[in-house]
Amino acid sequence: MASSSSSSKTGLKKMLTLKSSDGDEFELEESIVIQCQTIKHMVEDGFSLIPLQNVDTKTLTKIIEYMKKHAEKTESNKEEIKNFNKEFVKGSFDDQFELVSAANYLHINGLMDLLCQSIADRINNKSVRAVREIFNISNDYTPDEEEKVRDEHKWAHEGGEFDESLD
Amino acid sequence: MVNWSELPYDLLVMIAKRVLVMEDFVVFGAVCKSWRSTATKENFDESLPQVSLLMLAADKDNDYREFFSLSKKLKGKCVFQHKNGLPPHTGLDDCEPGYDYVIIDLAVLSANPSLTSDYVLMVSYYGHGSRLAFW
């Protein structure tokens, strides 16, 4: 954008304020925040105070941490970013749920990719029962429906020694 | 407590698309109704190489075959009953009384049997002249 490039030339960084659903305000450089498509569009519409009604302070703090780190991304620190990402997805499942929902709402594509991959990785090699327990999902099939679902791909559910552990 | 079955549909699709091993994809779809709605063929990358299931030799007394799932580190032993897929191995003998054997030139499946049980097997075989058989 013309305005942001001219302000960076003069050394003055354009600042934006993000407001969480709990009412906390975070002031950040525009260059960091525009990784988020939803906010980028609001900035283009002239907003500088951006209320995020669907994102609480705890989640927003994590998202800002992610955006700050990824704004530093260059050719030379790929390894560092990779390690950061690895640590970033180590939080509790409840936190990841809030994060992935917020990343979806804010359209931060990189963060959505990272979280969805981490969630998909947790399913690898698990049994249906183990996946339900890991994600705390209650079985909403009737016994008949479940029988039908299992019948469709019987080979994938029977006789195997699945990983029933919950890590 | 969050409810993972209530994730928005488009997010579930993004997750489903990242489950790349066929066996895991089937498990993903069996977890609950909302996850199942995204575990469709469209969201599974068929172009990715899958470790084939190893079919074991038939047991004469049974009309099912057993499979080993190599991608589950040789642990997964699977039973594939013919009512869900393979025709009974006596099928060809029944069509050709008096013949001890038939020569199969070509066998074609109408769909990838690892993704659906709804497919047709067509066999071009030679008994009394060339014939086609369908299951």
PDB file of C-alpha atoms in Angstrom:
ATOM      1  CA  MET A   1       0.000   0.000   0.000  1.00  0.00           C
ATOM      2  CA  ALA A   2       1.197   3.496  -0.812  1.00  0.00           C
ATOM      3  CA  SER A   3       0.642   4.883   2.684  1.00  0.00           C
ATOM      4  CA  SER A   4       2.573   2.174   4.506  1.00  0.00           C
ATOM      5  CA  SER A   5       5.514   2.244   2.124  1.00  0.00           C
ATOM      6  CA  SER A   6       5.856   6.012   2.429  1.00  0.00           C
ATOM      7  CA  SER A   7       5.663   5.863   6.214  1.00  0.00           C
ATOM      8  CA  SER A   8       8.342   3.173   6.377  1.00  0.00           C
ATOM      9  CA  LYS A   9      10.600   5.350   4.249  1.00  0.00           C
ATOM     10  CA  THR A  10      10.429   8.114   6.815  1.00  0.00           C
ATOM     11  CA  GLY A  11      11.137   5.592   9.592  1.00  0.00           C
ATOM     12  CA  LEU A  12       7.723   5.973  11.186  1.00  0.00           C
ATOM     13  CA  LYS A  13       6.023   2.653  11.451  1.00  0.00           C
ATOM     14  CA  LYS A  14       2.303   2.612  11.150  1.00  0.00           C
ATOM     15  CA  MET A  15       0.761   1.139  14.260  1.00  0.00           C
ATOM     16  CA  LEU A  16      -2.529  -0.663  14.699  1.00  0.00           C
ATOM     17  CA  THR A  17      -4.435  -1.673  17.783  1.00  0.00           C
ATOM     18  CA  LEU A  18      -6.076  -5.065  18.148  1.00  0.00           C
ATOM     19  CA  LYS A  19      -8.741  -5.423  20.790  1.00  0.00           C
ATOM     20  CA  SER A  20      -9.579  -8.864  22.186  1.00  0.00           C
ATOM     21  CA  SER A  21     -13.063 -10.026  23.167  1.00  0.00           C
ATOM     22  CA  ASP A  22     -12.004  -9.472  26.818  1.00  0.00           C
ATOM     23  CA  GLY A  23     -11.323  -5.815  26.026  1.00  0.00           C
ATOM     24  CA  ASP A  24      -7.509  -5.948  26.153  1.00  0.00           C
ATOM     25  CA  GLU A  25      -5.702  -3.843  23.567  1.00  0.00           C
ATOM     26  CA  PHE A  26      -2.491  -4.754  21.768  1.00  0.00           C
ATOM     27  CA  GLU A  27      -0.551  -2.231  19.706  1.00  0.00           C
ATOM     28  CA  LEU A  28       1.358  -3.711  16.806  1.00  0.00           C
ATOM     29  CA  GLU A  29       3.127  -2.628  13.648  1.00  0.00           C
ATOM     30  CA  GLU A  30       0.946  -2.843  10.602  1.00  0.00           C
ATOM     31  CA  SER A  31       3.590  -4.876   8.781  1.00  0.00           C
ATOM     32  CA  ILE A  32       3.150  -7.668  11.352  1.00  0.00           C
ATOM     33  CA  VAL A  33      -0.613  -7.644  11.475  1.00  0.00           C
ATOM     34  CA  ILE A  34      -1.265  -7.739   7.743  1.00  0.00           C
ATOM     35  CA  GLN A  35      -0.293 -11.444   7.680  1.00  0.00           C
ATOM     36  CA  CYS A  36      -3.856 -11.770   8.741  1.00  0.00           C
ATOM     37  CA  GLN A  37      -6.127 -11.344   5.726  1.00  0.00           C
ATOM     38  CA  THR A  38      -9.198 -10.287   7.715  1.00  0.00           C
ATOM     39  CA  ILE A  39      -7.290  -7.456   9.400  1.00  0.00           C
ATOM     40  CA  LYS A  40      -5.518  -6.519   6.176  1.00  0.00           C
ATOM     41  CA  HIS A  41      -8.890  -5.840   4.591  1.00  0.00           C
ATOM     42  CA  MET A  42      -9.971  -3.738   7.571  1.00  0.00           C
ATOM     43  CA  VAL A  43      -6.732  -1.731   7.374  1.00  0.00           C
ATOM     44  CA  GLU A  44      -7.395  -1.124   3.702  1.00  0.00           C
ATOM     45  CA  ASP A  45     -10.803   0.171   4.705  1.00  0.00           C
ATOM     46  CA  GLY A  46      -9.109   2.683   7.007  1.00  0.00           C
ATOM     47  CA  PHE A  47      -9.485   1.057  10.442  1.00  0.00           C
ATOM     48  CA  SER A  48      -6.676   1.459  12.971  1.00  0.00           C
ATOM     49  CA  LEU A  49      -8.469   0.059  16.034  1.00  0.00           C
ATOM     50  CA  ILE A  50      -9.600  -3.435  15.265  1.00  0.00           C
ATOM     51  CA  PRO A  51     -12.037  -5.158  17.610  1.00  0.00           C
ATOM     52  CA  LEU A  52     -11.860  -8.956  17.468  1.00  0.00           C
ATOM     53  CA  GLN A  53     -15.048 -10.155  19.084  1.00  0.00           C
ATOM     54  CA  ASN A  54     -14.350 -13.826  18.475  1.00  0.00           C
ATOM     55  CA  VAL A  55     -10.821 -13.921  19.895  1.00  0.00           C
ATOM     56  CA  ASP A  56     -10.091 -13.840  23.625  1.00  0.00           C
ATOM     57  CA  THR A  57      -6.934 -12.366  25.158  1.00  0.00           C
ATOM     58  CA  LYS A  58      -5.234 -15.721  25.727  1.00  0.00           C
ATOM     59  CA  THR A  59      -5.698 -16.800  22.112  1.00  0.00           C
ATOM     60  CA  LEU A  60      -4.841 -13.384  20.714  1.00  0.00           C
ATOM     61  CA  THR A  61      -1.581 -13.329  22.702  1.00  0.00           C
ATOM     62  CA  LYS A  62      -0.563 -16.624  21.095  1.00  0.00           C
ATOM     63  CA  ILE A  63      -1.557 -15.416  17.654  1.00  0.00           C
ATOM     64  CA  ILE A  64       0.456 -12.232  18.053  1.00  0.00           C
ATOM     65  CA  GLU A  65       3.440 -14.328  19.146  1.00  0.00           C
ATOM     66  CA  TYR A  66       3.060 -16.339  15.940  1.00  0.00           C
ATOM     67  CA  MET A  67       2.673 -13.297  13.694  1.00  0.00           C
ATOM     68  CA  LYS A  68       5.678 -11.518  15.243  1.00  0.00           C
ATOM     69  CA  LYS A  69       7.908 -14.542  14.727  1.00  0.00           C
ATOM     70  CA  HIS A  70       6.716 -15.113  11.196  1.00  0.00           C
ATOM     71  CA  ALA A  71       7.191 -11.456  10.316  1.00  0.00           C
ATOM     72  CA  GLU A  72      10.914 -12.048  10.972  1.00  0.00           C
ATOM     73  CA  LYS A  73      11.025 -14.844   8.426  1.00  0.00           C
ATOM     74  CA  THR A  74      13.950 -14.598   6.034  1.00  0.00           C
ATOM     75  CA  GLU A  75      15.921 -17.028   3.923  1.00  0.00           C
ATOM     76  CA  SER A  76      18.471 -17.544   6.698  1.00  0.00           C
ATOM     77  CA  ASN A  77      16.264 -18.361   9.706  1.00  0.00           C
ATOM     78  CA  LYS A  78      14.144 -21.148   8.245  1.00  0.00           C
ATOM     79  CA  GLU A  79      15.370 -23.610  10.841  1.00  0.00           C
ATOM     80  CA  GLU A  80      14.535 -21.235  13.673  1.00  0.00           C
ATOM     81  CA  ILE A  81      10.996 -20.751  12.358  1.00  0.00           C
ATOM     82  CA  LYS A  82      10.606 -24.492  11.994  1.00  0.00           C
ATOM     83  CA  ASN A  83      11.565 -25.013  15.637  1.00  0.00           C
ATOM     84  CA  PHE A  84       9.255 -22.210  16.685  1.00  0.00           C
ATOM     85  CA  ASN A  85       6.366 -23.872  14.822  1.00  0.00           C
ATOM     86  CA  LYS A  86       7.131 -27.186  16.497  1.00  0.00           C
ATOM     87  CA  GLU A  87       6.944 -25.627  19.941  1.00  0.00           C
ATOM     88  CA  PHE A  88       3.917 -23.566  19.004  1.00  0.00           C
ATOM     89  CA  VAL A  89       1.678 -26.591  18.382  1.00  0.00           C
ATOM     90  CA  LYS A  90       2.619 -28.250  21.662  1.00  0.00           C
ATOM     91  CA  GLY A  91      -0.139 -26.516  23.632  1.00  0.00           C
ATOM     92  CA  SER A  92      -3.199 -28.267  25.009  1.00  0.00           C
ATOM     93  CA  PHE A  93      -5.908 -29.455  22.651  1.00  0.00           C
ATOM     94  CA  ASP A  94      -8.373 -26.934  24.010  1.00  0.00           C
ATOM     95  CA  ASP A  95      -5.892 -24.168  23.167  1.00  0.00           C
ATOM     96  CA  GLN A  96      -5.368 -25.593  19.693  1.00  0.00           C
ATOM     97  CA  PHE A  97      -9.101 -25.624  19.102  1.00  0.00           C
ATOM     98  CA  GLU A  98      -9.355 -21.952  20.042  1.00  0.00           C
ATOM     99  CA  LEU A  99      -6.292 -21.145  17.940  1.00  0.00           C
ATOM    100  CA  VAL A 100      -7.449 -22.934  14.818  1.00  0.00           C
ATOM    101  CA  SER A 101     -10.909 -21.365  15.089  1.00  0.00           C
ATOM    102  CA  ALA A 102      -9.349 -17.902  15.501  1.00  0.00           C
ATOM    103  CA  ALA A 103      -6.854 -18.483  12.676  1.00  0.00           C
ATOM    104  CA  ASN A 104      -9.778 -19.439  10.482  1.00  0.00           C
ATOM    105  CA  TYR A 105     -11.742 -16.336  11.465  1.00  0.00           C
ATOM    106  CA  LEU A 106      -8.713 -14.100  10.949  1.00  0.00           C
ATOM    107  CA  HIS A 107      -7.580 -15.875   7.759  1.00  0.00           C
ATOM    108  CA  ILE A 108      -3.976 -16.442   8.753  1.00  0.00           C
ATOM    109  CA  ASN A 109      -3.219 -19.078   6.165  1.00  0.00           C
ATOM    110  CA  GLY A 110       0.186 -20.133   7.461  1.00  0.00           C
ATOM    111  CA  LEU A 111      -1.145 -20.668  10.966  1.00  0.00           C
ATOM    112  CA  MET A 112      -4.155 -22.608   9.689  1.00  0.00           C
ATOM    113  CA  ASP A 113      -1.849 -24.896   7.732  1.00  0.00           C
ATOM    114  CA  LEU A 114       0.352 -25.431  10.744  1.00  0.00           C
ATOM    115  CA  LEU A 115      -2.507 -26.252  13.101  1.00  0.00           C
ATOM    116  CA  CYS A 116      -4.483 -28.426  10.707  1.00  0.00           C
ATOM    117  CA  GLN A 117      -1.344 -30.435   9.979  1.00  0.00           C
ATOM    118  CA  SER A 118      -0.675 -30.865  13.674  1.00  0.00           C
ATOM    119  CA  ILE A 119      -4.239 -32.080  14.254  1.00  0.00           C
ATOM    120  CA  ALA A 120      -4.087 -34.471  11.284  1.00  0.00           C
ATOM    121  CA  ASP A 121      -0.791 -35.846  12.590  1.00  0.00           C
ATOM    122  CA  ARG A 122      -2.434 -36.770  15.877  1.00  0.00           C
ATOM    123  CA  ILE A 123      -4.819 -39.106  14.064  1.00  0.00           C
ATOM    124  CA  ASN A 124      -2.091 -41.103  12.342  1.00  0.00           C
ATOM    125  CA  ASN A 125      -2.203 -44.771  13.152  1.00  0.00           C
ATOM    126  CA  LYS A 126      -4.849 -44.409  15.859  1.00  0.00           C
ATOM    127  CA  SER A 127      -8.014 -46.412  16.294  1.00  0.00           C
ATOM    128  CA  VAL A 128     -11.406 -44.714  16.102  1.00  0.00           C
ATOM    129  CA  ARG A 129     -11.787 -45.188  19.853  1.00  0.00           C
ATOM    130  CA  ALA A 130      -8.430 -43.569  20.571  1.00  0.00           C
ATOM    131  CA  VAL A 131      -9.164 -40.595  18.292  1.00  0.00           C
ATOM    132  CA  ARG A 132     -12.488 -40.036  20.052  1.00  0.00           C
ATOM    133  CA  GLU A 133     -10.756 -40.025  23.417  1.00  0.00           C
ATOM    134  CA  ILE A 134      -7.876 -37.799  22.337  1.00  0.00           C
ATOM    135  CA  PHE A 135     -10.242 -35.173  20.954  1.00  0.00           C
ATOM    136  CA  ASN A 136     -12.962 -35.775  23.532  1.00  0.00           C
ATOM    137  CA  ILE A 137     -15.545 -36.455  20.845  1.00  0.00           C
ATOM    138  CA  SER A 138     -18.649 -38.353  21.799  1.00  0.00           C
ATOM    139  CA  ASN A 139     -19.847 -41.005  19.405  1.00  0.00           C
ATOM    140  CA  ASP A 140     -23.005 -39.610  17.802  1.00  0.00           C
ATOM    141  CA  TYR A 141     -23.794 -42.669  15.705  1.00  0.00           C
ATOM    142  CA  THR A 142     -26.582 -45.029  16.667  1.00  0.00           C
ATOM    143  CA  PRO A 143     -25.315 -48.628  16.956  1.00  0.00           C
ATOM    144  CA  ASP A 144     -26.912 -49.397  13.582  1.00  0.00           C
ATOM    145  CA  GLU A 145     -25.297 -46.426  11.875  1.00  0.00           C
ATOM    146  CA  GLU A 146     -21.929 -47.258  13.352  1.00  0.00           C
ATOM    147  CA  GLU A 147     -22.217 -50.839  12.161  1.00  0.00           C
ATOM    148  CA  LYS A 148     -22.891 -49.494   8.668  1.00  0.00           C
ATOM    149  CA  VAL A 149     -19.923 -47.136   8.786  1.00  0.00           C
ATOM    150  CA  ARG A 150     -17.624 -49.931   9.903  1.00  0.00           C
ATOM    151  CA  ASP A 151     -19.028 -52.301   7.294  1.00  0.00           C
ATOM    152  CA  GLU A 152     -18.088 -49.953   4.473  1.00  0.00           C
ATOM    153  CA  HIS A 153     -14.426 -50.286   5.252  1.00  0.00           C
ATOM    154  CA  LYS A 154     -14.345 -53.374   7.366  1.00  0.00           C
ATOM    155  CA  TRP A 155     -10.748 -54.107   6.501  1.00  0.00           C
ATOM    156  CA  ALA A 156      -9.571 -50.894   8.116  1.00  0.00           C
ATOM    157  CA  HIS A 157     -11.152 -51.548  11.489  1.00  0.00           C
ATOM    158  CA  GLU A 158     -10.803 -55.250  12.096  1.00  0.00           C
ATOM    159  CA  GLY A 159      -8.133 -57.447  13.465  1.00  0.00           C
ATOM    160  CA  GLY A 160      -5.431 -54.823  13.402  1.00  0.00           C
ATOM    161  CA  GLU A 161      -3.255 -53.873  16.298  1.00  0.00           C
ATOM    162  CA  PHE A 162      -4.086 -50.221  16.348  1.00  0.00           C
ATOM    163  CA  ASP A 163      -2.343 -47.692  18.458  1.00  0.00           C
ATOM    164  CA  GLU A 164      -4.819 -47.237  21.303  1.00  0.00           C
ATOM    165  CA  SER A 165      -2.522 -44.958  23.281  1.00  0.00           C
ATOM    166  CA  LEU A 166      -3.575 -41.390  23.775  1.00  0.00           C
ATOM    167  CA  ASP A 167      -0.302 -39.543  23.159  1.00  0.00           C
TER     168      ASP A 167
ATOM    169  CA  MET B   1     -14.464 -28.098  27.290  1.00  0.00           C
ATOM    170  CA  VAL B   2     -14.241 -27.594  23.546  1.00  0.00           C
ATOM    171  CA  ASN B   3     -16.108 -29.796  21.117  1.00  0.00           C
ATOM    172  CA  TRP B   4     -13.999 -30.970  18.197  1.00  0.00           C
ATOM    173  CA  SER B   5     -17.005 -32.336  16.376  1.00  0.00           C
ATOM    174  CA  GLU B   6     -18.261 -28.755  16.119  1.00  0.00           C
ATOM    175  CA  LEU B   7     -15.336 -27.410  14.126  1.00  0.00           C
ATOM    176  CA  PRO B   8     -16.512 -25.436  11.109  1.00  0.00           C
ATOM    177  CA  TYR B   9     -16.921 -27.567   7.989  1.00  0.00           C
ATOM    178  CA  ASP B  10     -14.177 -25.810   6.016  1.00  0.00           C
ATOM    179  CA  LEU B  11     -11.677 -26.368   8.819  1.00  0.00           C
ATOM    180  CA  LEU B  12     -12.566 -30.048   9.013  1.00  0.00           C
ATOM    181  CA  VAL B  13     -12.008 -30.261   5.255  1.00  0.00           C
ATOM    182  CA  MET B  14      -8.561 -28.722   5.703  1.00  0.00           C
ATOM    183  CA  ILE B  15      -7.746 -31.320   8.351  1.00  0.00           C
ATOM    184  CA  ALA B  16      -9.198 -34.212   6.330  1.00  0.00           C
ATOM    185  CA  LYS B  17      -7.053 -33.214   3.361  1.00  0.00           C
ATOM    186  CA  ARG B  18      -3.967 -33.573   5.514  1.00  0.00           C
ATOM    187  CA  VAL B  19      -4.728 -37.150   6.529  1.00  0.00           C
ATOM    188  CA  LEU B  20      -2.741 -38.847   3.803  1.00  0.00           C
ATOM    189  CA  VAL B  21      -2.671 -42.534   4.670  1.00  0.00           C
ATOM    190  CA  MET B  22      -5.749 -44.404   3.524  1.00  0.00           C
ATOM    191  CA  GLU B  23      -6.197 -46.373   6.747  1.00  0.00           C
ATOM    192  CA  ASP B  24      -6.054 -43.185   8.815  1.00  0.00           C
ATOM    193  CA  PHE B  25      -8.525 -41.483   6.502  1.00  0.00           C
ATOM    194  CA  VAL B  26     -11.047 -44.266   7.057  1.00  0.00           C
ATOM    195  CA  VAL B  27     -10.622 -43.910  10.823  1.00  0.00           C
ATOM    196  CA  PHE B  28     -11.031 -40.130  10.527  1.00  0.00           C
ATOM    197  CA  GLY B  29     -14.386 -40.617   8.801  1.00  0.00           C
ATOM    198  CA  ALA B  30     -15.654 -43.085  11.395  1.00  0.00           C
ATOM    199  CA  VAL B  31     -15.132 -40.827  14.430  1.00  0.00           C
ATOM    200  CA  CYS B  32     -18.409 -38.882  14.319  1.00  0.00           C
ATOM    201  CA  LYS B  33     -21.009 -37.588  11.878  1.00  0.00           C
ATOM    202  CA  SER B  34     -19.488 -34.155  11.294  1.00  0.00           C
ATOM    203  CA  TRP B  35     -16.033 -35.589  10.611  1.00  0.00           C
ATOM    204  CA  ARG B  36     -17.597 -38.160   8.323  1.00  0.00           C
ATOM    205  CA  SER B  37     -19.199 -35.428   6.260  1.00  0.00           C
ATOM    206  CA  THR B  38     -15.700 -34.293   5.248  1.00  0.00           C
ATOM    207  CA  ALA B  39     -14.099 -37.711   4.775  1.00  0.00           C
ATOM    208  CA  THR B  40     -15.133 -37.900   1.154  1.00  0.00           C
ATOM    209  CA  LYS B  41     -13.233 -39.070  -1.884  1.00  0.00           C
ATOM    210  CA  GLU B  42     -12.860 -35.458  -3.005  1.00  0.00           C
ATOM    211  CA  ASN B  43     -10.862 -34.687   0.129  1.00  0.00           C
ATOM    212  CA  PHE B  44      -8.522 -37.612  -0.224  1.00  0.00           C
ATOM    213  CA  ASP B  45      -5.518 -37.241  -2.479  1.00  0.00           C
ATOM    214  CA  GLU B  46      -5.680 -40.393  -4.573  1.00  0.00           C
ATOM    215  CA  SER B  47      -2.545 -39.439  -6.446  1.00  0.00           C
ATOM    216  CA  LEU B  48      -0.381 -39.991  -3.393  1.00  0.00           C
ATOM    217  CA  PRO B  49       1.315 -43.353  -3.308  1.00  0.00           C
ATOM    218  CA  GLN B  50      -0.235 -45.685  -0.747  1.00  0.00           C
ATOM    219  CA  VAL B  51       1.394 -48.745   0.668  1.00  0.00           C
ATOM    220  CA  SER B  52      -0.595 -51.550  -0.886  1.00  0.00           C
ATOM    221  CA  LEU B  53      -2.423 -54.061   1.236  1.00  0.00           C
ATOM    222  CA  LEU B  54      -0.790 -57.447   0.970  1.00  0.00           C
ATOM    223  CA  MET B  55      -3.358 -60.120   0.135  1.00  0.00           C
ATOM    224  CA  LEU B  56      -2.670 -63.483   1.720  1.00  0.00           C
ATOM    225  CA  ALA B  57      -3.261 -66.809   0.030  1.00  0.00           C
ATOM    226  CA  ALA B  58      -6.848 -68.040   0.175  1.00  0.00           C
ATOM    227  CA  ASP B  59      -7.917 -70.597   2.693  1.00  0.00           C
ATOM    228  CA  LYS B  60      -9.951 -73.236   0.863  1.00  0.00           C
ATOM    229  CA  ASP B  61     -12.617 -73.476   3.547  1.00  0.00           C
ATOM    230  CA  ASN B  62     -13.314 -69.765   3.659  1.00  0.00           C
ATOM    231  CA  ASP B  63     -14.568 -67.334   1.099  1.00  0.00           C
ATOM    232  CA  TYR B  64     -12.700 -64.376   2.493  1.00  0.00           C
ATOM    233  CA  ARG B  65      -9.191 -63.158   2.125  1.00  0.00           C
ATOM    234  CA  GLU B  66      -6.923 -61.753   4.735  1.00  0.00           C
ATOM    235  CA  PHE B  67      -4.805 -58.691   4.199  1.00  0.00           C
ATOM    236  CA  PHE B  68      -1.815 -57.216   5.889  1.00  0.00           C
ATOM    237  CA  SER B  69      -1.613 -53.483   6.073  1.00  0.00           C
ATOM    238  CA  LEU B  70       2.045 -52.737   5.542  1.00  0.00           C
ATOM    239  CA  SER B  71       1.666 -49.070   6.392  1.00  0.00           C
ATOM    240  CA  LYS B  72       0.668 -50.062   9.890  1.00  0.00           C
ATOM    241  CA  LYS B  73       4.087 -51.567  10.340  1.00  0.00           C
ATOM    242  CA  LEU B  74       3.028 -55.111   9.469  1.00  0.00           C
ATOM    243  CA  LYS B  75       0.738 -55.185  12.463  1.00  0.00           C
ATOM    244  CA  GLY B  76      -2.627 -54.643  10.866  1.00  0.00           C
ATOM    245  CA  LYS B  77      -4.279 -57.842   9.809  1.00  0.00           C
ATOM    246  CA  CYS B  78      -7.476 -57.153   7.936  1.00  0.00           C
ATOM    247  CA  VAL B  79     -10.311 -59.320   6.798  1.00  0.00           C
ATOM    248  CA  PHE B  80     -11.948 -58.516   3.515  1.00  0.00           C
ATOM    249  CA  GLN B  81     -15.104 -60.510   3.092  1.00  0.00           C
ATOM    250  CA  HIS B  82     -16.253 -61.205  -0.405  1.00  0.00           C
ATOM    251  CA  LYS B  83     -19.717 -59.807   0.259  1.00  0.00           C
ATOM    252  CA  ASN B  84     -18.005 -56.428   0.488  1.00  0.00           C
ATOM    253  CA  GLY B  85     -15.770 -56.769  -2.480  1.00  0.00           C
ATOM    254  CA  LEU B  86     -14.033 -59.750  -3.988  1.00  0.00           C
ATOM    255  CA  PRO B  87     -16.183 -62.290  -5.793  1.00  0.00           C
ATOM    256  CA  PRO B  88     -16.178 -65.840  -4.485  1.00  0.00           C
ATOM    257  CA  HIS B  89     -13.156 -67.594  -5.915  1.00  0.00           C
ATOM    258  CA  THR B  90     -15.417 -70.336  -7.250  1.00  0.00           C
ATOM    259  CA  GLY B  91     -17.131 -67.892  -9.636  1.00  0.00           C
ATOM    260  CA  LEU B  92     -15.200 -68.711 -12.762  1.00  0.00           C
ATOM    261  CA  ASP B  93     -15.428 -72.475 -12.214  1.00  0.00           C
ATOM    262  CA  ASP B  94     -19.199 -72.172 -12.017  1.00  0.00           C
ATOM    263  CA  CYS B  95     -19.428 -70.531 -15.441  1.00  0.00           C
ATOM    264  CA  GLU B  96     -17.257 -73.105 -17.095  1.00  0.00           C
ATOM    265  CA  PRO B  97     -18.425 -76.591 -16.189  1.00  0.00           C
ATOM    266  CA  GLY B  98     -16.054 -79.259 -17.307  1.00  0.00           C
ATOM    267  CA  TYR B  99     -13.114 -76.914 -17.496  1.00  0.00           C
ATOM    268  CA  ASP B 100     -10.359 -77.346 -14.956  1.00  0.00           C
ATOM    269  CA  TYR B 101      -9.033 -73.879 -15.459  1.00  0.00           C
ATOM    270  CA  VAL B 102      -9.614 -70.635 -17.301  1.00  0.00           C
ATOM    271  CA  ILE B 103      -7.036 -68.182 -18.515  1.00  0.00           C
ATOM    272  CA  ILE B 104      -7.620 -64.612 -17.403  1.00  0.00           C
ATOM    273  CA  ASP B 105      -6.414 -62.086 -19.968  1.00  0.00           C
ATOM    274  CA  LEU B 106      -7.463 -58.974 -18.209  1.00  0.00           C
ATOM    275  CA  ALA B 107      -9.210 -57.891 -15.003  1.00  0.00           C
ATOM    276  CA  VAL B 108     -10.525 -54.361 -14.669  1.00  0.00           C
ATOM    277  CA  LEU B 109     -12.063 -52.625 -11.640  1.00  0.00           C
ATOM    278  CA  SER B 110     -14.509 -49.789 -12.215  1.00  0.00           C
ATOM    279  CA  ALA B 111     -13.314 -47.947  -9.115  1.00  0.00           C
ATOM    280  CA  ASN B 112     -10.504 -48.086  -6.620  1.00  0.00           C
ATOM    281  CA  PRO B 113     -11.642 -50.801  -4.167  1.00  0.00           C
ATOM    282  CA  SER B 114      -9.651 -49.205  -1.370  1.00  0.00           C
ATOM    283  CA  LEU B 115     -11.973 -46.204  -1.441  1.00  0.00           C
ATOM    284  CA  THR B 116     -15.352 -47.756  -2.031  1.00  0.00           C
ATOM    285  CA  SER B 117     -17.093 -51.088  -1.966  1.00  0.00           C
ATOM    286  CA  ASP B 118     -19.319 -49.988  -4.819  1.00  0.00           C
ATOM    287  CA  TYR B 119     -17.446 -51.168  -7.871  1.00  0.00           C
ATOM    288  CA  VAL B 120     -17.652 -53.724 -10.641  1.00  0.00           C
ATOM    289  CA  LEU B 121     -15.004 -56.264 -11.524  1.00  0.00           C
ATOM    290  CA  MET B 122     -14.817 -57.180 -15.183  1.00  0.00           C
ATOM    291  CA  VAL B 123     -12.740 -60.156 -16.246  1.00  0.00           C
ATOM    292  CA  SER B 124     -11.869 -61.069 -19.783  1.00  0.00           C
ATOM    293  CA  TYR B 125     -11.069 -64.775 -19.769  1.00  0.00           C
ATOM    294  CA  TYR B 126     -10.553 -67.662 -22.076  1.00  0.00           C
ATOM    295  CA  GLY B 127     -12.513 -70.881 -21.657  1.00  0.00           C
ATOM    296  CA  HIS B 128     -14.600 -72.005 -24.621  1.00  0.00           C
ATOM    297  CA  GLY B 129     -13.492 -69.034 -26.621  1.00  0.00           C
ATOM    298  CA  SER B 130     -13.056 -65.541 -25.187  1.00  0.00           C
ATOM    299  CA  ARG B 131     -15.622 -64.400 -22.629  1.00  0.00           C
ATOM    300  CA  LEU B 132     -16.376 -61.552 -20.360  1.00  0.00           C
ATOM    301  CA  ALA B 133     -17.561 -61.930 -16.776  1.00  0.00           C
ATOM    302  CA  PHE B 134     -18.841 -59.272 -14.390  1.00  0.00           C
ATOM    303  CA  TRP B 135     -19.322 -59.071 -10.645  1.00  0.00           C
TER     304      TRP B 135
END
